[in-house]
C-alpha positions as a Markdown table, in Angstrom:
| # | Residue | x | y | z |
|---|---|---|---|---|
| 1 | Met | 49.2 | -42.1 | 44.9 |
| 2 | Ala | 46.1 | -41.3 | 42.9 |
| 3 | Gly | 45.2 | -38.6 | 45.3 |
| 4 | Ala | 48.6 | -37.1 | 45.1 |
| 5 | Leu | 48.5 | -37.2 | 41.3 |
| 6 | Val | 45.2 | -35.4 | 41.3 |
| 7 | Ala | 46.5 | -32.7 | 43.6 |
| 8 | Val | 49.6 | -32.2 | 41.4 |
| 9 | Val | 47.4 | -31.9 | 38.3 |
| 10 | Leu | 44.8 | -29.5 | 39.9 |
| 11 | Leu | 47.2 | -27.2 | 41.6 |
| 12 | Pro | 48.5 | -25.5 | 38.4 |
| 13 | Ile | 44.9 | -25.2 | 37.2 |
| 14 | Leu | 43.9 | -23.5 | 40.4 |
| 15 | Val | 46.8 | -21.1 | 40.3 |
| 16 | Leu | 45.9 | -20.2 | 36.7 |
| 17 | Ala | 42.3 | -19.7 | 37.6 |
| 18 | Leu | 43.4 | -17.3 | 40.4 |
| 19 | Met | 45.6 | -15.4 | 38.0 |
| 20 | Ile | 43.0 | -14.9 | 35.3 |
| 21 | Gly | 39.7 | -14.6 | 37.3 |
| 22 | Pro | 38.4 | -11.5 | 39.0 |
| 23 | Ser | 39.0 | -11.2 | 42.7 |
| 24 | Val | 36.0 | -11.7 | 44.9 |
| 25 | Thr | 36.6 | -8.6 | 47.0 |
| 26 | Ala | 38.6 | -5.4 | 46.6 |
| 27 | Thr | 40.3 | -3.2 | 49.2 |
| 28 | Ile | 40.3 | 0.6 | 49.0 |
| 29 | Val | 43.3 | 2.4 | 50.4 |
| 30 | Gln | 42.6 | 6.0 | 51.1 |
| 31 | Leu | 45.4 | 8.4 | 49.9 |
| 32 | Ser | 43.9 | 11.8 | 50.7 |
| 33 | Gly | 41.2 | 12.8 | 53.1 |
| 34 | Cys | 38.6 | 15.6 | 53.3 |
| 35 | Asp | 41.3 | 18.3 | 53.2 |
| 36 | Gln | 42.1 | 17.4 | 49.6 |
| 37 | Gly | 38.9 | 15.5 | 48.7 |
| 38 | Gly | 35.6 | 16.7 | 47.5 |
| 39 | Pro | 32.2 | 15.0 | 46.9 |
| 40 | Gly | 34.0 | 11.7 | 46.2 |
| 41 | Gly | 36.0 | 11.8 | 49.4 |
| 42 | Gly | 39.5 | 12.1 | 48.0 |
| 43 | Ser | 41.9 | 9.9 | 46.1 |
| 44 | Val | 42.3 | 6.2 | 46.6 |
| 45 | Val | 44.1 | 3.1 | 45.4 |
| 46 | Ile | 42.0 | 0.1 | 44.7 |
| 47 | Asp | 43.3 | -3.1 | 43.2 |
| 48 | Arg | 46.6 | -1.3 | 42.3 |
| 49 | Gln | 44.8 | 1.4 | 40.3 |
| 50 | Gln | 45.0 | 5.0 | 41.7 |
| 51 | Leu | 41.8 | 7.1 | 41.3 |
| 52 | Gly | 42.1 | 10.8 | 42.1 |
| 53 | Ala | 39.6 | 13.0 | 43.8 |
| 54 | Gly | 38.1 | 14.0 | 40.5 |
| 55 | Glu | 37.7 | 10.4 | 39.4 |
| 56 | Met | 36.0 | 9.5 | 42.7 |
| 57 | Asp | 33.7 | 12.5 | 42.2 |
| 58 | Ile | 32.6 | 10.9 | 38.9 |
| 59 | Ala | 32.0 | 7.6 | 40.7 |
| 60 | Arg | 29.8 | 9.4 | 43.1 |
| 61 | Thr | 27.9 | 11.0 | 40.3 |
| 62 | Ile | 27.3 | 7.7 | 38.6 |
| 63 | Thr | 25.9 | 6.2 | 41.9 |
| 64 | Asp | 23.8 | 9.3 | 42.5 |
| 65 | Val | 22.2 | 9.0 | 39.0 |
| 66 | Val | 21.4 | 5.3 | 39.5 |
| 67 | Gln | 19.8 | 6.0 | 42.9 |
| 68 | Gln | 17.8 | 9.0 | 41.5 |
| 69 | Arg | 16.4 | 6.6 | 38.9 |
| 70 | His | 15.6 | 4.0 | 41.5 |
| 71 | Leu | 17.7 | 1.3 | 39.8 |
| 72 | Pro | 19.4 | -1.6 | 41.5 |
| 73 | Arg | 22.8 | -1.2 | 43.0 |
| 74 | Arg | 24.0 | -3.6 | 40.4 |
| 75 | Ala | 23.5 | -0.9 | 37.8 |
| 76 | Ala | 25.8 | 1.4 | 39.6 |
| 77 | Val | 28.5 | -1.3 | 39.8 |
| 78 | Leu | 28.2 | -2.1 | 36.1 |
| 79 | Ala | 28.4 | 1.6 | 35.1 |
| 80 | Thr | 31.3 | 2.3 | 37.4 |
| 81 | Ala | 33.2 | -0.8 | 36.1 |
| 82 | Thr | 32.7 | 0.4 | 32.6 |
| 83 | Gly | 33.9 | 3.9 | 33.4 |
| 84 | Met | 37.0 | 2.5 | 35.1 |
| 85 | Val | 37.8 | 0.5 | 31.9 |
| 86 | Glu | 36.9 | 3.1 | 29.3 |
| 87 | Ser | 38.4 | 6.3 | 30.9 |
| 88 | Arg | 39.6 | 5.5 | 34.4 |
| 89 | Leu | 36.5 | 7.5 | 35.4 |
| 90 | Arg | 37.8 | 10.7 | 33.8 |
| 91 | Asn | 35.7 | 13.1 | 31.6 |
| 92 | Leu | 37.9 | 12.8 | 28.6 |
| 93 | Glu | 37.4 | 15.0 | 25.5 |
| 94 | Tyr | 39.3 | 12.6 | 23.3 |
| 95 | Gly | 39.3 | 8.9 | 22.5 |
| 96 | Asp | 39.4 | 6.3 | 19.7 |
| 97 | Arg | 37.8 | 7.8 | 16.6 |
| 98 | Asp | 35.1 | 10.0 | 18.0 |
| 99 | Ser | 34.8 | 8.5 | 21.5 |
| 100 | Leu | 34.3 | 10.9 | 24.4 |
| 101 | Gly | 33.7 | 11.2 | 28.1 |
| 102 | Val | 33.5 | 8.8 | 31.0 |
| 103 | Phe | 32.1 | 5.9 | 28.9 |
| 104 | Gln | 33.8 | 6.8 | 25.6 |
| 105 | Gln | 30.5 | 7.2 | 23.9 |
| 106 | Arg | 30.5 | 8.2 | 20.2 |
| 107 | Pro | 28.4 | 10.9 | 18.8 |
| 108 | Ser | 28.5 | 9.2 | 15.4 |
| 109 | Gln | 26.8 | 6.1 | 16.9 |
| 110 | Gly | 23.9 | 8.0 | 18.3 |
| 111 | Trp | 24.9 | 8.4 | 22.0 |
| 112 | Gly | 24.3 | 12.2 | 21.8 |
| 113 | Thr | 26.2 | 15.3 | 20.8 |
| 114 | Arg | 29.7 | 16.1 | 21.9 |
| 115 | Glu | 28.3 | 18.7 | 24.4 |
| 116 | Gln | 25.9 | 16.1 | 25.9 |
| 117 | Ile | 28.4 | 13.3 | 26.3 |
| 118 | Leu | 30.9 | 15.5 | 28.1 |
| 119 | Asn | 28.3 | 16.0 | 30.9 |
| 120 | Pro | 28.8 | 12.9 | 33.2 |
| 121 | Val | 25.1 | 13.1 | 34.3 |
| 122 | Tyr | 23.9 | 12.8 | 30.7 |
| 123 | Ala | 26.5 | 10.2 | 29.8 |
| 124 | Thr | 25.5 | 8.0 | 32.8 |
| 125 | Gly | 21.9 | 8.3 | 31.9 |
| 126 | Lys | 22.5 | 7.1 | 28.3 |
| 127 | Phe | 24.6 | 4.2 | 29.6 |
| 128 | Leu | 21.8 | 3.2 | 32.0 |
| 129 | Asp | 19.2 | 3.5 | 29.2 |
| 130 | Ala | 21.1 | 1.0 | 27.1 |
| 131 | Leu | 21.8 | -1.3 | 30.1 |
| 132 | Ile | 18.3 | -1.7 | 31.4 |
| 133 | Ala | 17.0 | -2.3 | 27.9 |
| 134 | Leu | 18.9 | -5.6 | 27.9 |
| 135 | Pro | 16.7 | -8.5 | 29.1 |
| 136 | Gly | 18.3 | -10.1 | 32.2 |
| 137 | Trp | 21.0 | -7.5 | 32.5 |
| 138 | Asp | 21.1 | -7.8 | 36.2 |
| 139 | Thr | 21.8 | -11.5 | 36.2 |
| 140 | Met | 24.3 | -11.7 | 33.4 |
| 141 | Ala | 27.8 | -13.2 | 34.1 |
| 142 | Pro | 30.5 | -10.6 | 35.0 |
| 143 | Gly | 31.4 | -8.4 | 32.1 |
| 144 | Arg | 28.6 | -9.6 | 29.8 |
| 145 | Ala | 26.2 | -6.7 | 30.4 |
| 146 | Glu | 29.0 | -4.1 | 30.0 |
| 147 | Gln | 30.1 | -5.6 | 26.7 |
| 148 | Ala | 26.5 | -5.8 | 25.4 |
| 149 | Val | 26.3 | -2.0 | 25.9 |
| 150 | Gln | 29.8 | -1.0 | 24.8 |
| 151 | His | 30.6 | -3.4 | 22.0 |
| 152 | Ser | 34.3 | -3.2 | 22.9 |
| 153 | Gly | 37.1 | -4.7 | 21.0 |
| 154 | Phe | 38.4 | -5.8 | 24.5 |
| 155 | Pro | 35.4 | -7.6 | 26.1 |
| 156 | Asp | 37.4 | -9.3 | 28.8 |
| 157 | Arg | 38.4 | -6.1 | 30.6 |
| 158 | Tyr | 35.1 | -5.4 | 32.3 |
| 159 | Ala | 34.7 | -8.5 | 34.6 |
| 160 | Pro | 37.9 | -8.0 | 36.5 |
| 161 | Arg | 36.9 | -4.4 | 37.4 |
| 162 | Glu | 33.5 | -5.4 | 39.0 |
| 163 | Pro | 34.8 | -6.1 | 42.5 |
| 164 | Ala | 36.6 | -2.8 | 42.7 |
| 165 | Ala | 33.6 | -1.0 | 41.3 |
| 166 | Ala | 31.4 | -2.7 | 43.9 |
| 167 | Ala | 33.7 | -1.5 | 46.6 |
| 168 | Ile | 33.6 | 2.1 | 45.2 |
| 169 | Val | 29.8 | 2.1 | 44.9 |
| 170 | Gly | 29.5 | 0.8 | 48.5 |
| 171 | Arg | 31.1 | 4.1 | 49.7 |
| 172 | Phe | 28.3 | 6.2 | 48.2 |
| 173 | Trp | 25.2 | 4.0 | 48.2 |
| 174 | Thr | 22.5 | 5.0 | 50.7 |
| 175 | Gly | 19.6 | 2.9 | 51.9 |
| 176 | Pro | 18.4 | -0.5 | 50.7 |
| 177 | Asp | 18.8 | -1.9 | 47.2 |
| 178 | Asn | 16.1 | -1.2 | 44.6 |
| 179 | Pro | 14.2 | -3.9 | 42.7 |
| 180 | Thr | 14.9 | -4.5 | 39.0 |
| 181 | Pro | 12.5 | -2.3 | 37.0 |
| 182 | Pro | 10.5 | -3.5 | 33.9 |
| 183 | Val | 12.5 | -3.5 | 30.6 |
| 184 | Ala | 12.0 | 0.2 | 29.6 |
| 185 | Pro | 14.3 | 3.2 | 29.5 |
| 186 | Gly | 13.9 | 6.1 | 31.8 |
| 187 | Gly | 12.6 | 6.1 | 35.4 |
| 188 | Gly | 12.1 | 8.2 | 38.4 |
| 189 | Thr | 14.5 | 11.0 | 39.0 |
| 190 | Glu | 13.5 | 12.1 | 42.5 |
| 191 | Ala | 16.4 | 13.5 | 44.6 |
| 192 | Val | 18.2 | 10.9 | 46.8 |
| 193 | Gln | 20.3 | 12.0 | 49.8 |
| 194 | Ala | 23.9 | 11.1 | 48.9 |
| 195 | Lys | 26.2 | 9.7 | 51.5 |
| 196 | Ala | 28.4 | 12.4 | 52.8 |
| 197 | Leu | 32.0 | 11.2 | 53.1 |
| 198 | Cys | 33.3 | 14.8 | 53.8 |
| 199 | Pro | 31.7 | 17.9 | 55.0 |
| 200 | Asp | 30.8 | 20.4 | 52.2 |
| 201 | Gln | 34.0 | 22.2 | 51.4 |
| 202 | Gly | 32.9 | 24.0 | 48.3 |
| 203 | Gly | 31.1 | 27.0 | 49.8 |
| 204 | Ser | 32.4 | 30.6 | 49.2 |
| 205 | Asp | 33.6 | 32.8 | 52.0 |
| 206 | Val | 33.5 | 36.1 | 50.0 |
| 207 | Pro | 31.4 | 38.7 | 51.8 |
| 208 | Arg | 28.3 | 39.4 | 49.8 |
| 209 | Asp | 26.9 | 42.9 | 48.9 |
| 210 | Pro | 23.7 | 42.3 | 46.9 |
| 211 | Gly | 23.4 | 46.1 | 46.6 |
| 212 | Gln | 26.5 | 46.2 | 44.5 |
| 213 | Val | 25.4 | 43.6 | 41.9 |
| 214 | Asp | 22.0 | 42.0 | 41.4 |
| 215 | Pro | 22.8 | 38.4 | 42.2 |
| 216 | Thr | 20.4 | 36.9 | 39.7 |
| 217 | Lys | 20.0 | 39.5 | 37.0 |
| 218 | Leu | 22.5 | 40.7 | 34.3 |
| 219 | Pro | 23.1 | 44.5 | 34.2 |
| 220 | Pro | 21.8 | 46.5 | 31.2 |
| 221 | Gly | 24.2 | 46.4 | 28.2 |
| 222 | Phe | 25.7 | 43.0 | 29.2 |
| 223 | Thr | 27.0 | 41.1 | 26.1 |
| 224 | Leu | 28.4 | 37.6 | 25.8 |
| 225 | Pro | 32.0 | 37.1 | 24.5 |
| 226 | Asp | 32.6 | 36.8 | 20.8 |
| 227 | Asp | 34.5 | 33.5 | 20.9 |
| 228 | Val | 32.1 | 30.7 | 20.2 |
| 229 | Arg | 33.4 | 28.4 | 23.0 |
| 230 | Gln | 33.6 | 31.2 | 25.6 |
| 231 | Arg | 30.1 | 32.3 | 24.6 |
| 232 | Ala | 28.7 | 28.9 | 25.0 |
| 233 | Ala | 30.3 | 28.2 | 28.4 |
| 234 | Val | 29.5 | 31.7 | 29.8 |
| 235 | Gly | 26.0 | 31.6 | 28.4 |
| 236 | Phe | 25.2 | 28.3 | 29.9 |
| 237 | Ala | 26.5 | 29.3 | 33.3 |
| 238 | Leu | 24.5 | 32.5 | 33.3 |
| 239 | Gly | 21.4 | 30.4 | 32.4 |
| 240 | Gln | 21.6 | 28.7 | 35.7 |
| 241 | Leu | 21.3 | 31.8 | 37.8 |
| 242 | Gly | 19.0 | 31.3 | 40.7 |
| 243 | Lys | 19.3 | 27.5 | 40.8 |
| 244 | Pro | 20.1 | 25.9 | 44.1 |
| 245 | Tyr | 23.5 | 24.7 | 45.4 |
| 246 | Val | 23.7 | 21.0 | 46.2 |
| 247 | Trp | 27.0 | 19.4 | 47.2 |
| 248 | Gly | 28.3 | 17.2 | 44.4 |
| 249 | Ala | 25.5 | 18.1 | 42.0 |
| 250 | Lys | 26.1 | 18.5 | 38.2 |
| 251 | Gly | 22.7 | 19.6 | 37.1 |
| 252 | Pro | 20.3 | 20.0 | 35.6 |
| 253 | Asp | 18.4 | 21.2 | 38.6 |
| 254 | Ala | 21.2 | 22.0 | 41.0 |
| 255 | Tyr | 24.9 | 22.5 | 41.1 |
| 256 | Asp | 27.9 | 22.8 | 43.3 |
| 257 | Cys | 30.7 | 25.2 | 42.4 |
| 258 | Ser | 32.8 | 22.8 | 40.4 |
| 259 | Gly | 29.8 | 21.0 | 38.9 |
| 260 | Leu | 28.6 | 24.2 | 37.4 |
| 261 | Met | 32.0 | 24.8 | 35.8 |
| 262 | Leu | 32.1 | 21.2 | 34.3 |
| 263 | Val | 28.7 | 21.3 | 32.8 |
| 264 | Ser | 29.1 | 24.9 | 31.5 |
| 265 | Trp | 32.3 | 23.9 | 29.6 |
| 266 | Ala | 30.6 | 20.7 | 28.4 |
| 267 | Ala | 28.0 | 22.9 | 26.8 |
| 268 | Ala | 30.8 | 24.4 | 24.8 |
| 269 | Gly | 32.1 | 21.0 | 23.8 |
| 270 | Val | 35.1 | 21.1 | 26.1 |
| 271 | Gly | 35.7 | 18.4 | 28.7 |
| 272 | Ile | 37.2 | 19.3 | 32.0 |
| 273 | Pro | 37.7 | 17.2 | 35.2 |
| 274 | Ala | 35.3 | 16.9 | 38.0 |
| 275 | Gly | 36.0 | 18.6 | 41.3 |
| 276 | Thr | 37.8 | 21.8 | 42.3 |
| 277 | Val | 41.0 | 20.0 | 43.3 |
| 278 | Ser | 41.3 | 18.6 | 39.7 |
| 279 | Gln | 39.9 | 21.7 | 37.9 |
| 280 | Val | 42.7 | 23.9 | 39.3 |
| 281 | His | 45.0 | 22.0 | 37.0 |
| 282 | Ala | 42.8 | 22.1 | 33.9 |
| 283 | Gly | 43.6 | 24.2 | 30.8 |
| 284 | Asn | 46.4 | 26.7 | 31.1 |
| 285 | Ala | 47.5 | 29.1 | 33.8 |
| 286 | Val | 46.8 | 32.8 | 33.5 |
| 287 | Ser | 49.5 | 34.8 | 35.2 |
| 288 | Ser | 47.6 | 37.9 | 36.3 |
| 289 | Leu | 44.1 | 39.2 | 36.8 |
| 290 | Glu | 44.7 | 41.8 | 34.2 |
| 291 | Gln | 44.7 | 39.0 | 31.5 |
| 292 | Val | 41.5 | 37.4 | 32.6 |
| 293 | Gln | 39.0 | 36.5 | 29.9 |
| 294 | Pro | 35.4 | 35.4 | 29.9 |
| 295 | Gly | 35.1 | 31.7 | 30.7 |
| 296 | Asp | 38.3 | 31.6 | 32.8 |
| 297 | Leu | 38.0 | 29.7 | 36.0 |
| 298 | Leu | 38.9 | 31.7 | 39.2 |
| 299 | Phe | 39.9 | 29.7 | 42.3 |
| 300 | Ile | 39.7 | 30.9 | 46.0 |
| 301 | Pro | 40.3 | 29.0 | 49.2 |
| 302 | Gly | 36.6 | 29.1 | 50.1 |
| 303 | Ser | 35.1 | 28.3 | 53.5 |
| 304 | Leu | 37.4 | 25.5 | 54.3 |
| 305 | Gly | 40.1 | 25.3 | 51.7 |
| 306 | Thr | 43.6 | 26.8 | 51.5 |
| 307 | Ala | 45.7 | 28.7 | 49.0 |
| 308 | Gln | 47.4 | 25.4 | 48.2 |
| 309 | Val | 44.2 | 23.5 | 47.9 |
| 310 | Pro | 41.4 | 25.9 | 46.9 |
| 311 | Arg | 37.9 | 24.7 | 47.5 |
| 312 | His | 35.8 | 27.2 | 45.6 |
| 313 | Val | 35.7 | 28.1 | 41.9 |
| 314 | Gly | 33.7 | 30.6 | 39.8 |
| 315 | Met | 33.7 | 31.6 | 36.1 |
| 316 | Tyr | 34.5 | 35.1 | 34.9 |
| 317 | Ala | 31.6 | 36.2 | 32.8 |
| 318 | Gly | 33.0 | 39.4 | 31.5 |
| 319 | His | 32.0 | 43.0 | 32.4 |
| 320 | Gly | 33.5 | 42.7 | 35.9 |
| 321 | Leu | 31.2 | 39.8 | 36.9 |
| 322 | Ile | 31.7 | 36.3 | 38.3 |
| 323 | Val | 29.1 | 33.6 | 38.1 |
| 324 | Asp | 29.3 | 30.8 | 40.8 |
| 325 | Ala | 27.4 | 28.4 | 42.9 |
| 326 | Tyr | 28.0 | 30.3 | 46.1 |
| 327 | Asp | 26.8 | 27.9 | 48.9 |
| 328 | Ile | 23.8 | 25.8 | 50.0 |
| 329 | Asp | 21.9 | 28.8 | 51.3 |
| 330 | Thr | 22.5 | 31.1 | 48.3 |
| 331 | Gly | 22.7 | 29.0 | 45.0 |
| 332 | Val | 24.0 | 30.2 | 41.7 |
| 333 | Ile | 24.6 | 34.0 | 41.7 |
| 334 | Leu | 26.5 | 36.8 | 40.1 |
| 335 | Glu | 29.2 | 38.5 | 42.1 |
| 336 | Pro | 31.5 | 41.5 | 41.3 |
| 337 | Leu | 35.0 | 40.5 | 40.4 |
| 338 | Ser | 36.3 | 43.2 | 42.7 |
| 339 | Ala | 35.0 | 41.2 | 45.7 |
| 340 | Trp | 37.1 | 38.2 | 44.8 |
| 341 | Thr | 40.3 | 40.0 | 43.8 |
| 342 | Ser | 42.2 | 39.7 | 47.1 |
| 343 | Lys | 41.3 | 36.0 | 47.5 |
| 344 | Ile | 42.1 | 34.6 | 44.0 |
| 345 | Val | 44.9 | 32.0 | 44.2 |
| 346 | Ala | 44.7 | 30.6 | 40.6 |
| 347 | Ile | 43.2 | 31.4 | 37.3 |
| 348 | Arg | 42.9 | 28.7 | 34.6 |
| 349 | Arg | 42.0 | 29.3 | 30.9 |
| 350 | Ile | 40.1 | 26.3 | 29.5 |
| 351 | Ala | 39.8 | 27.4 | 25.9 |
| 352 | Asp | 42.0 | 30.1 | 24.3 |
| 353 | Pro | 40.3 | 32.0 | 21.4 |
| 354 | Ser | 43.6 | 31.9 | 19.6 |
| 355 | Ser | 43.6 | 28.1 | 19.4 |
| 356 | Pro | 41.3 | 26.1 | 17.1 |
| 357 | Ser | 38.2 | 24.3 | 18.3 |
| 358 | Pro | 38.5 | 20.5 | 18.6 |
| 359 | Pro | 37.0 | 18.6 | 15.7 |
| 360 | Pro | 33.3 | 17.8 | 16.1 |
| 361 | Gly | 33.9 | 14.1 | 16.6 |
| 362 | Gly | 36.6 | 14.5 | 19.2 |
| 363 | Ser | 40.4 | 14.8 | 19.2 |
| 364 | Pro | 42.6 | 11.7 | 18.3 |
| 365 | Leu | 44.4 | 9.8 | 21.0 |
């Protein structure tokens, strides 16, 4: 009788614990493969939350930054869980008050400028700086370290995301775990070979003619556009000429084609998604090549893409020139617009000179 009574009493408690506690493991269901993926391997559903190819690209970026700094795998799990809660791993240019980016960091609270925070590489680095400055961060109970960094009004949201974050990080982590470093910001940034879930599909297939345009030098008389945002984006992209192409990279030392577009527009204070398959829906469509403006994103199928799923993107720089991260053997170069004309399948305008710039602190929800 006593045993039965104890079982009756404990059963509802056990059920309640299962309802409110985070699951021990998480299962990833792949929705799209390499044909519609990117550096993150395509879209997935994990714990009933769908993450698109762009979001998984961000997750890979977070893991790459952690590994480049030789931090423990736990740091990547905590950063990814935080990004899942704060933005669903999207590079948002809006949020509560002046919150921005993947981690919804606030310029007014010293996290960096709007332009810096909209770069996922920078944003991840700032999150990690704050995380590893916490004594015992790697042994805190689930959700505690994230809350200590974020100071969220909803502190209970982080812990339930950690199992899913661990499953995502496991897709990208390479090699053994790293030891916990001394309590100090910064750390090594040597390149780490990322796990390749898909073959590189971002390379261009446009025949090159270096004699027509110098690939790394602007022609005499070249001028940047007058609009302040177009000028900033184009100017940043042109400043990367000659840097290498690395699949999935978002700077500062190397880029892939979509990474160059993301960081260039971040330099203009405008957030765009990660990955070509997401960027092709960013901003507004431009109906014809005759209407193209500096800063517009031009999409072509590329080496392994299609007209329906373009896998290569470049930026129109003006004066009949395109700047793009061409492929792993070539890097960031200039190309003539005329060489792309027959292959362009989409044009997207990220910022229209006729529309006002967003407020310095970010747009409201």
